[in-house]
């Protein structure tokens, strides 16, 4: 089954403790992206990757890191999490990064992160 | 910066009623997508419209892209409880083909 898999689904951690949220897709998609979703603010893009070893900042990259060593994986790293990073995180992928009818986004089921 | 405004933010109606939600901008978009997100899940694509004036139907859902490609609407006929969810519109940035911009969503609740 074609899917984007995120882990973990839920995570509670403390300020400053490094964490990684994994994301993997089995569709051979070139483009992958991370979003956070907050009430009243909608989906905001954190980082994206157009292909292996190519990553770019989105709208809210501060406090986050990503890597794209393999096509299928795109982990999100929080080196020193803070309470304002408490949010619902989504990984998404598409066949190509170019917008338009041929490249819809496929989303994972989300990771709910709480930083105390 | 291109922005997409969705209205209404919240809508609660009885099963069987019709409804329309809107996605508006002052900017032109290269394409527009509609997603539905259910609790505990990620958004799932419903439709993509590309041409100004385009109309697409998905069972009881009708999607329209404005002639000037600045706005879109989603009309649901005879709403059912299964239509409950968060509806998101997303537009392709006309200035950057690697950018998609999301609206904040319309949260729809259909009462049985």
Coordinates of C-alpha atoms in Angstrom, one line a residue:
Chain A
X1 CA 0.0 0.0 0.0
X2 CA 1.3 3.4 -1.0
X3 CA 1.8 5.4 2.1
X4 CA 3.8 8.0 4.1
X5 CA 4.7 6.6 7.6
X6 CA 5.6 8.8 10.5
X7 CA 6.9 7.7 13.9
X8 CA 6.1 8.1 16.6
X9 CA 2.4 9.1 16.6
X10 CA 2.6 10.7 20.0
X11 CA 5.6 12.1 21.8
X12 CA 5.9 13.9 25.2
X13 CA 9.3 15.3 26.0
X14 CA 11.1 17.9 28.1
X15 CA 12.7 21.1 27.0
X16 CA 16.2 20.7 25.6
X17 CA 16.1 16.9 25.0
X18 CA 17.0 16.2 21.4
X19 CA 14.5 14.2 19.4
X20 CA 13.9 12.9 15.9
X21 CA 10.6 12.2 14.2
X22 CA 11.0 9.8 11.3
X23 CA 9.2 9.9 8.0
X24 CA 9.3 7.3 5.3
X25 CA 7.5 7.0 1.9
X26 CA 7.3 3.9 -0.3
X27 CA 6.2 5.7 -3.5
X28 CA 9.6 6.7 -4.9
X29 CA 8.6 10.3 -4.6
X30 CA 11.2 13.0 -5.2
X31 CA 9.6 15.7 -3.0
X32 CA 9.2 15.5 0.7
X33 CA 8.1 18.1 3.2
X34 CA 7.4 18.8 6.9
X35 CA 4.5 20.9 8.2
X36 CA 3.3 21.8 11.6
X37 CA -0.4 22.4 12.2
X38 CA -1.5 24.7 15.0
X39 CA -5.0 26.0 15.9
X40 CA -5.8 29.2 14.1
X41 CA -2.6 29.1 12.1
X42 CA -3.2 26.2 9.7
X43 CA -0.5 24.2 8.1
X44 CA 2.9 25.9 8.0
X45 CA 5.8 24.4 6.1
X46 CA 9.0 23.8 8.1
X47 CA 11.4 22.3 5.6
X48 CA 11.2 20.6 2.2
X49 CA 13.4 18.5 0.0
X50 CA 13.2 18.4 -3.8
X51 CA 15.5 15.3 -4.0
X52 CA 18.2 13.4 -2.2
X53 CA 20.8 15.7 -0.6
X54 CA 18.7 18.8 -1.5
X55 CA 16.8 20.5 1.4
X56 CA 15.4 24.0 1.7
X57 CA 13.8 26.1 4.4
X58 CA 10.1 26.6 4.5
X59 CA 8.2 29.3 6.3
X60 CA 9.0 28.3 9.9
X61 CA 12.4 26.5 9.9
X62 CA 13.8 28.0 13.2
X63 CA 14.6 25.3 15.7
X64 CA 14.4 22.4 13.3
X65 CA 16.8 20.4 11.1
X66 CA 16.2 17.8 8.4
X67 CA 18.3 15.5 6.3
X68 CA 17.7 13.6 3.0
X69 CA 20.3 11.0 2.7
X70 CA 18.0 8.5 1.0
X71 CA 15.0 9.1 -1.3
X72 CA 12.5 7.4 1.0
X73 CA 13.4 9.0 4.3
X74 CA 13.2 12.5 5.6
X75 CA 13.6 12.8 9.3
X76 CA 12.8 15.9 11.3
X77 CA 15.3 16.7 14.1
X78 CA 14.7 19.0 17.0
X79 CA 18.1 19.6 18.6
X80 CA 16.8 21.4 21.6
X81 CA 13.0 21.4 21.7
X82 CA 11.1 24.2 23.4
X83 CA 7.5 24.5 24.5
X84 CA 6.6 26.6 21.5
X85 CA 7.4 23.6 19.3
X86 CA 4.4 21.7 20.8
X87 CA 2.3 21.0 17.8
X88 CA 0.9 18.5 15.4
X89 CA 3.5 17.6 12.7
X90 CA 2.9 16.2 9.3
X91 CA 5.3 14.7 6.8
X92 CA 4.2 14.8 3.1
X93 CA 5.5 13.6 -0.2
X94 CA 4.7 14.1 -3.9
X95 CA 6.0 12.7 -7.1
X96 CA 7.6 16.0 -8.0
X97 CA 8.0 19.2 -6.2
X98 CA 6.5 21.2 -9.0
X99 CA 3.0 22.3 -8.2
X100 CA 0.1 21.4 -10.3
X101 CA -2.4 18.6 -11.0
X102 CA 0.3 15.9 -11.4
X103 CA 1.9 16.3 -8.0
X104 CA -0.6 16.1 -5.2
X105 CA 0.7 15.8 -1.7
X106 CA 0.4 12.5 0.2
X107 CA 0.4 13.1 4.0
X108 CA 1.4 10.9 6.9
X109 CA -1.0 10.5 9.8
X110 CA 0.8 13.0 12.0
X111 CA 3.0 13.2 15.1
X112 CA 1.6 15.0 18.1
X113 CA 4.5 16.5 20.0
X114 CA 4.3 18.0 23.5
X115 CA 7.3 19.7 24.9
X116 CA 7.1 20.5 28.6
Chain B
X1 CA 3.2 36.8 -0.3
X2 CA 0.2 34.9 -1.6
X3 CA -2.6 34.1 0.9
X4 CA -5.6 31.9 0.8
X5 CA -8.6 32.9 2.9
X6 CA -11.2 30.2 3.7
X7 CA -14.7 30.8 4.8
X8 CA -16.5 30.0 6.9
X9 CA -14.0 28.9 9.5
X10 CA -16.7 26.6 11.1
X11 CA -19.9 25.2 9.8
X12 CA -22.4 23.0 11.5
X13 CA -25.5 21.8 9.6
X14 CA -28.0 19.1 9.6
X15 CA -27.7 16.0 7.5
X16 CA -29.4 16.5 4.1
X17 CA -28.7 20.2 3.8
X18 CA -26.5 21.7 1.1
X19 CA -23.5 23.9 1.8
X20 CA -20.8 25.9 0.1
X21 CA -17.3 26.7 1.4
X22 CA -15.0 29.3 -0.2
X23 CA -11.4 29.8 -0.8
X24 CA -10.4 33.3 -1.8
X25 CA -7.3 35.2 -2.6
X26 CA -6.3 38.5 -4.3
X27 CA -3.5 36.5 -6.1
X28 CA -3.6 34.2 -9.0
X29 CA -2.7 30.6 -8.5
X30 CA -1.3 28.1 -11.0
X31 CA -3.6 25.4 -9.6
X32 CA -5.7 24.7 -6.6
X33 CA -6.2 21.6 -4.6
X34 CA -8.8 20.6 -2.0
X35 CA -8.0 18.3 0.8
X36 CA -10.1 16.8 3.6
X37 CA -8.6 16.0 7.0
X38 CA -10.3 13.7 9.5
X39 CA -9.4 13.6 13.2
X40 CA -6.2 11.7 13.8
X41 CA -5.3 11.6 10.2
X42 CA -3.4 13.6 7.6
X43 CA -5.1 15.6 4.9
X44 CA -6.2 13.6 1.9
X45 CA -6.5 15.0 -1.6
X46 CA -10.0 15.4 -3.0
X47 CA -9.4 17.2 -6.2
X48 CA -7.1 19.4 -8.2
X49 CA -8.3 22.2 -10.5
X50 CA -6.0 23.8 -13.0
X51 CA -7.9 25.8 -15.6
X52 CA -9.8 29.0 -14.8
X53 CA -13.6 28.2 -14.7
X54 CA -13.0 24.5 -14.3
X55 CA -15.7 22.5 -12.6
X56 CA -15.1 19.0 -11.2
X57 CA -17.5 16.7 -9.5
X58 CA -16.8 14.0 -7.0
X59 CA -20.1 12.3 -6.1
X60 CA -22.0 14.9 -4.1
X61 CA -19.1 17.4 -4.0
X62 CA -18.7 20.0 -6.7
X63 CA -15.5 22.0 -7.0
X64 CA -15.1 25.2 -9.0
X65 CA -12.0 27.2 -9.9
X66 CA -12.7 30.9 -10.5
X67 CA -12.3 32.3 -14.0
X68 CA -9.3 34.4 -12.9
X69 CA -7.8 31.5 -10.9
X70 CA -8.0 33.6 -7.7
X71 CA -10.7 31.7 -5.9
X72 CA -12.4 28.4 -5.6
X73 CA -15.6 26.9 -4.0
X74 CA -16.6 23.5 -2.8
X75 CA -20.3 22.7 -2.8
X76 CA -21.7 19.7 -1.0
X77 CA -25.2 18.5 -1.9
X78 CA -27.2 16.6 0.7
X79 CA -24.5 16.5 3.3
X80 CA -23.9 13.3 5.3
X81 CA -22.2 12.7 8.6
X82 CA -19.3 11.1 6.7
X83 CA -18.6 14.6 5.2
X84 CA -17.5 15.8 8.6
X85 CA -13.9 17.0 8.7
X86 CA -11.5 19.9 8.0
X87 CA -11.5 21.0 4.4
X88 CA -8.3 22.7 3.3
X89 CA -7.6 24.5 0.0
X90 CA -4.1 24.8 -1.2
X91 CA -2.8 26.8 -4.1
X92 CA 0.2 26.5 -6.3
X93 CA 2.4 29.7 -6.0
X94 CA 2.5 31.3 -9.4
X95 CA 5.9 32.7 -8.7
X96 CA 7.5 29.6 -7.4
X97 CA 6.6 26.2 -8.8
X98 CA 8.0 24.4 -5.8
X99 CA 5.7 26.2 -3.3
X100 CA 2.1 25.3 -2.3
X101 CA 0.2 27.6 0.0
X102 CA -2.5 26.3 2.4
X103 CA -5.6 28.1 3.7
X104 CA -6.4 27.7 7.3
X105 CA -9.4 25.4 6.6
X106 CA -13.1 25.1 7.1
X107 CA -14.2 22.8 9.9
X108 CA -17.4 21.1 8.9
X109 CA -19.7 19.2 11.2
X110 CA -22.7 17.4 9.8
X111 CA -25.3 16.6 12.4
X112 CA -27.2 13.3 12.0

